[in-house]
Amino acid sequence: MTGGIRNIAVFDTTLRDGEQAPGCSMNSREKLEVARRLEKLGVDVIEAGFPASSPGDLESVRAIAGIIKDSVVAGLCRSRESDIDAAREALAGAAHPRIHVFLATSPIHMQYKLKMTEDQVAEQAFSAVKYARGFCSDVEFSAEDASRSDPGFVCRVFAGAIKAGAAVLNIPDTVGYAMPGEFGGLVRYIREHTPGAEKVKFSVHVHNDLGLAVANSLAAVSAGADQVECTINGIGERAGNASLEEIVMALRVRKDYLKADTRIDTTQLYGTSRLVTQVTGVKVQPNKAIVGENAFAHESGIHQHGVMANRTTYEIMTSESVGISTNIMVLGKHSGRHAFEDRLKLLGLSVDAETREKIFAEFKLLADKKKVVNDRDIEALVMGFAAAAPETWKLDHWAVNTGSALGASGTIRLRHRDGTFQKRISLGDGPIDSIYKSINQIIGKEPELELYEIGAITGGSSSQGETMVKIAWDDKRYNGRGVSTDIIESSIKAYLAAVNAMEWDAPENRGL
Ligand code: KIV
Ligand code: ZN
């Protein structure tokens, strides 16, 4: 507590609950990139995955545990010894490991899912926490579906978990059923009626089925919760989880009222949101609070006038405070490396020296095509390198022929990483279809195109096109993003990025 303001721990579960949502899957490389970014954002806990759910999940948790030094890294487990063993193995290299065990406490879950009595649930929760505590000093216990459980029973299970050595007790609104006043009341009741409550921290984990996840999380904070569980962009099962950026900014902007804040570096929020959009292929709605395209746009004349006279007339926070730069360009084709690197620094975009070289080369090409390169273009360039798979196939050149009276034909020449070139021409239903068919012929695979979206990086006719694609192959999904001044080229780049992620994941290529 500083100056009467409580610190609330931020437990990010983008890589576990978020990733679990249909359409939000990420591969290991993407998860590592997101984990790095979450650490930079300053989250207290990164829930890296559910190690017992698959060998791939165990490996990604292990990889994340190996690189994250500042945040706690958590692995989720059912209340079973085999799950806890998997988490223990995955977290062995973590600087600050946490084992997160859960078991449902609601009558509905106990009767229909677990087929267990209250006594059996209380006993199993106790044993699981005790077992986990044998390997890890930081154990969190979650009473799944707590908001539909008997509060007295939750207190009983929690008291057992405290005796068994849990450090954090989590109260989930698993199905997004609670109302804010009610949920705050539940948190307060549990804190006041659980024997040993003073020894532990209380956490909340809220889903958004009624659109109340953030409101419920804040009500819980007001009722004394010490930790909030949330995801970037609010991704997660069904309607999602509580959105990290919304909770964090509500606490920052209204700490006068809520008497609580977090340690998050809010200037990293927008960049982290964009990265999650890029690796999942799931865009945020334009009017989404904090990170949506329109969150800081003032269209109406009255608002524009007010903001010009004084920003606080219609702005309760600045776009800069969440990492959205409003600067319009200073860089062009004559700008040197120095100016470019300064700009990267100013935008908080840190990249290693080798990547910086590549981005600078791309910047020069872009500056040649586009008169003004603005900050959003630079962000887009940097994003293109984040979490990108090594290029098995690189675009050499392309051409399309199309028109309303004729079909489309698409020619493409790709360079393989072994240095050879391949060229194909195909007919298709439009330019994109024909060129994607040509690519498929070269790679010898026909992945299913599950998502194809095209948009603009900035407004105006000089904006670059941004394409997102998701392809499915062998029951796995791969995302790709492409940016170019030409929308066909951005579509090709996006498809190739997804193809390269797929190729990199192929057993014969892994580890090359
Ligand atoms: O929603 C939920 O209850 C969960 C638990 C596993 C914490 O995700
Ligand atoms: Zn959940």
PDB file of N, CA and C and ligand atoms in Angstrom, residues 16-17 20 47 76 100 102 142-145 170 172-175 205 207 229 241, ligand 1:
ATOM      1  N   ARG A  16      -3.226 -19.067 -21.439  1.00  0.00           N
ATOM      2  CA  ARG A  16      -3.920 -20.286 -20.995  1.00  0.00           C
ATOM      3  C   ARG A  16      -5.418 -20.163 -21.286  1.00  0.00           C
ATOM      4  N   ASP A  17      -6.147 -19.352 -20.526  1.00  0.00           N
ATOM      5  CA  ASP A  17      -7.590 -19.251 -20.751  1.00  0.00           C
ATOM      6  C   ASP A  17      -7.867 -18.593 -22.106  1.00  0.00           C
ATOM      7  N   GLN A  20      -7.101 -20.941 -24.971  1.00  0.00           N
ATOM      8  CA  GLN A  20      -8.049 -22.059 -24.979  1.00  0.00           C
ATOM      9  C   GLN A  20      -9.277 -21.760 -25.859  1.00  0.00           C
ATOM     10  N   GLU A  47       0.212 -16.753 -16.604  1.00  0.00           N
ATOM     11  CA  GLU A  47      -0.212 -18.162 -16.623  1.00  0.00           C
ATOM     12  C   GLU A  47       0.135 -18.668 -18.019  1.00  0.00           C
ATOM     13  N   LEU A  76      -1.333 -24.305 -14.967  1.00  0.00           N
ATOM     14  CA  LEU A  76      -2.626 -24.741 -14.421  1.00  0.00           C
ATOM     15  C   LEU A  76      -2.686 -26.269 -14.312  1.00  0.00           C
ATOM     16  N   HIS A 100      -0.866 -23.720 -10.071  1.00  0.00           N
ATOM     17  CA  HIS A 100      -2.255 -23.266  -9.930  1.00  0.00           C
ATOM     18  C   HIS A 100      -3.177 -24.480 -10.049  1.00  0.00           C
ATOM     19  N   PHE A 102      -6.990 -26.305  -9.536  1.00  0.00           N
ATOM     20  CA  PHE A 102      -8.404 -25.937  -9.425  1.00  0.00           C
ATOM     21  C   PHE A 102      -9.294 -27.156  -9.243  1.00  0.00           C
ATOM     22  N   SER A 142      -7.979 -22.558  -6.994  1.00  0.00           N
ATOM     23  CA  SER A 142      -9.194 -21.936  -7.534  1.00  0.00           C
ATOM     24  C   SER A 142     -10.405 -22.812  -7.274  1.00  0.00           C
ATOM     25  N   ALA A 143     -11.460 -22.206  -6.735  1.00  0.00           N
ATOM     26  CA  ALA A 143     -12.731 -22.924  -6.544  1.00  0.00           C
ATOM     27  C   ALA A 143     -13.568 -22.654  -7.793  1.00  0.00           C
ATOM     28  N   GLU A 144     -13.426 -23.524  -8.787  1.00  0.00           N
ATOM     29  CA  GLU A 144     -14.105 -23.287 -10.065  1.00  0.00           C
ATOM     30  C   GLU A 144     -15.619 -23.125  -9.844  1.00  0.00           C
ATOM     31  N   ASP A 145     -16.212 -22.205 -10.581  1.00  0.00           N
ATOM     32  CA  ASP A 145     -17.654 -21.907 -10.491  1.00  0.00           C
ATOM     33  C   ASP A 145     -18.043 -21.411  -9.092  1.00  0.00           C
ATOM     34  N   ASN A 170      -8.360 -18.296  -5.291  1.00  0.00           N
ATOM     35  CA  ASN A 170      -9.014 -17.618  -6.410  1.00  0.00           C
ATOM     36  C   ASN A 170     -10.517 -17.902  -6.422  1.00  0.00           C
ATOM     37  N   PRO A 172     -13.421 -17.737  -8.891  1.00  0.00           N
ATOM     38  CA  PRO A 172     -13.811 -17.514 -10.289  1.00  0.00           C
ATOM     39  C   PRO A 172     -15.327 -17.366 -10.480  1.00  0.00           C
ATOM     40  N   ASP A 173     -15.671 -16.483 -11.401  1.00  0.00           N
ATOM     41  CA  ASP A 173     -17.047 -16.436 -11.901  1.00  0.00           C
ATOM     42  C   ASP A 173     -16.938 -17.123 -13.268  1.00  0.00           C
ATOM     43  N   THR A 174     -16.854 -18.431 -13.213  1.00  0.00           N
ATOM     44  CA  THR A 174     -16.489 -19.247 -14.375  1.00  0.00           C
ATOM     45  C   THR A 174     -17.427 -19.063 -15.564  1.00  0.00           C
ATOM     46  N   VAL A 175     -18.710 -18.857 -15.285  1.00  0.00           N
ATOM     47  CA  VAL A 175     -19.671 -18.767 -16.386  1.00  0.00           C
ATOM     48  C   VAL A 175     -20.189 -17.340 -16.584  1.00  0.00           C
ATOM     49  N   HIS A 205     -11.345 -14.198 -10.905  1.00  0.00           N
ATOM     50  CA  HIS A 205     -11.166 -14.633 -12.300  1.00  0.00           C
ATOM     51  C   HIS A 205     -12.565 -14.626 -12.908  1.00  0.00           C
ATOM     52  N   HIS A 207     -15.413 -14.280 -16.121  1.00  0.00           N
ATOM     53  CA  HIS A 207     -15.724 -14.395 -17.553  1.00  0.00           C
ATOM     54  C   HIS A 207     -16.799 -13.368 -17.921  1.00  0.00           C
ATOM     55  N   GLU A 229      -7.432 -11.681 -12.417  1.00  0.00           N
ATOM     56  CA  GLU A 229      -7.001 -12.544 -13.513  1.00  0.00           C
ATOM     57  C   GLU A 229      -7.688 -12.054 -14.777  1.00  0.00           C
ATOM     58  N   ASN A 241     -12.614 -13.418 -21.249  1.00  0.00           N
ATOM     59  CA  ASN A 241     -12.271 -13.128 -19.848  1.00  0.00           C
ATOM     60  C   ASN A 241     -12.315 -11.623 -19.648  1.00  0.00           C
TER      61      ASN A 241
HETATM   62  O1  KIV B   1     -12.957 -19.974 -15.473  1.00  0.00           O
HETATM   63  C1  KIV B   1     -12.418 -20.673 -14.591  1.00  0.00           C
HETATM   64  O2  KIV B   1     -13.011 -21.036 -13.583  1.00  0.00           O
HETATM   65  C2  KIV B   1     -11.031 -21.048 -14.804  1.00  0.00           C
HETATM   66  C3  KIV B   1     -10.340 -21.731 -13.659  1.00  0.00           C
HETATM   67  C4  KIV B   1      -9.540 -22.878 -14.121  1.00  0.00           C
HETATM   68  C5  KIV B   1      -9.545 -20.747 -12.881  1.00  0.00           C
HETATM   69  O3  KIV B   1     -10.468 -20.771 -15.838  1.00  0.00           O
END
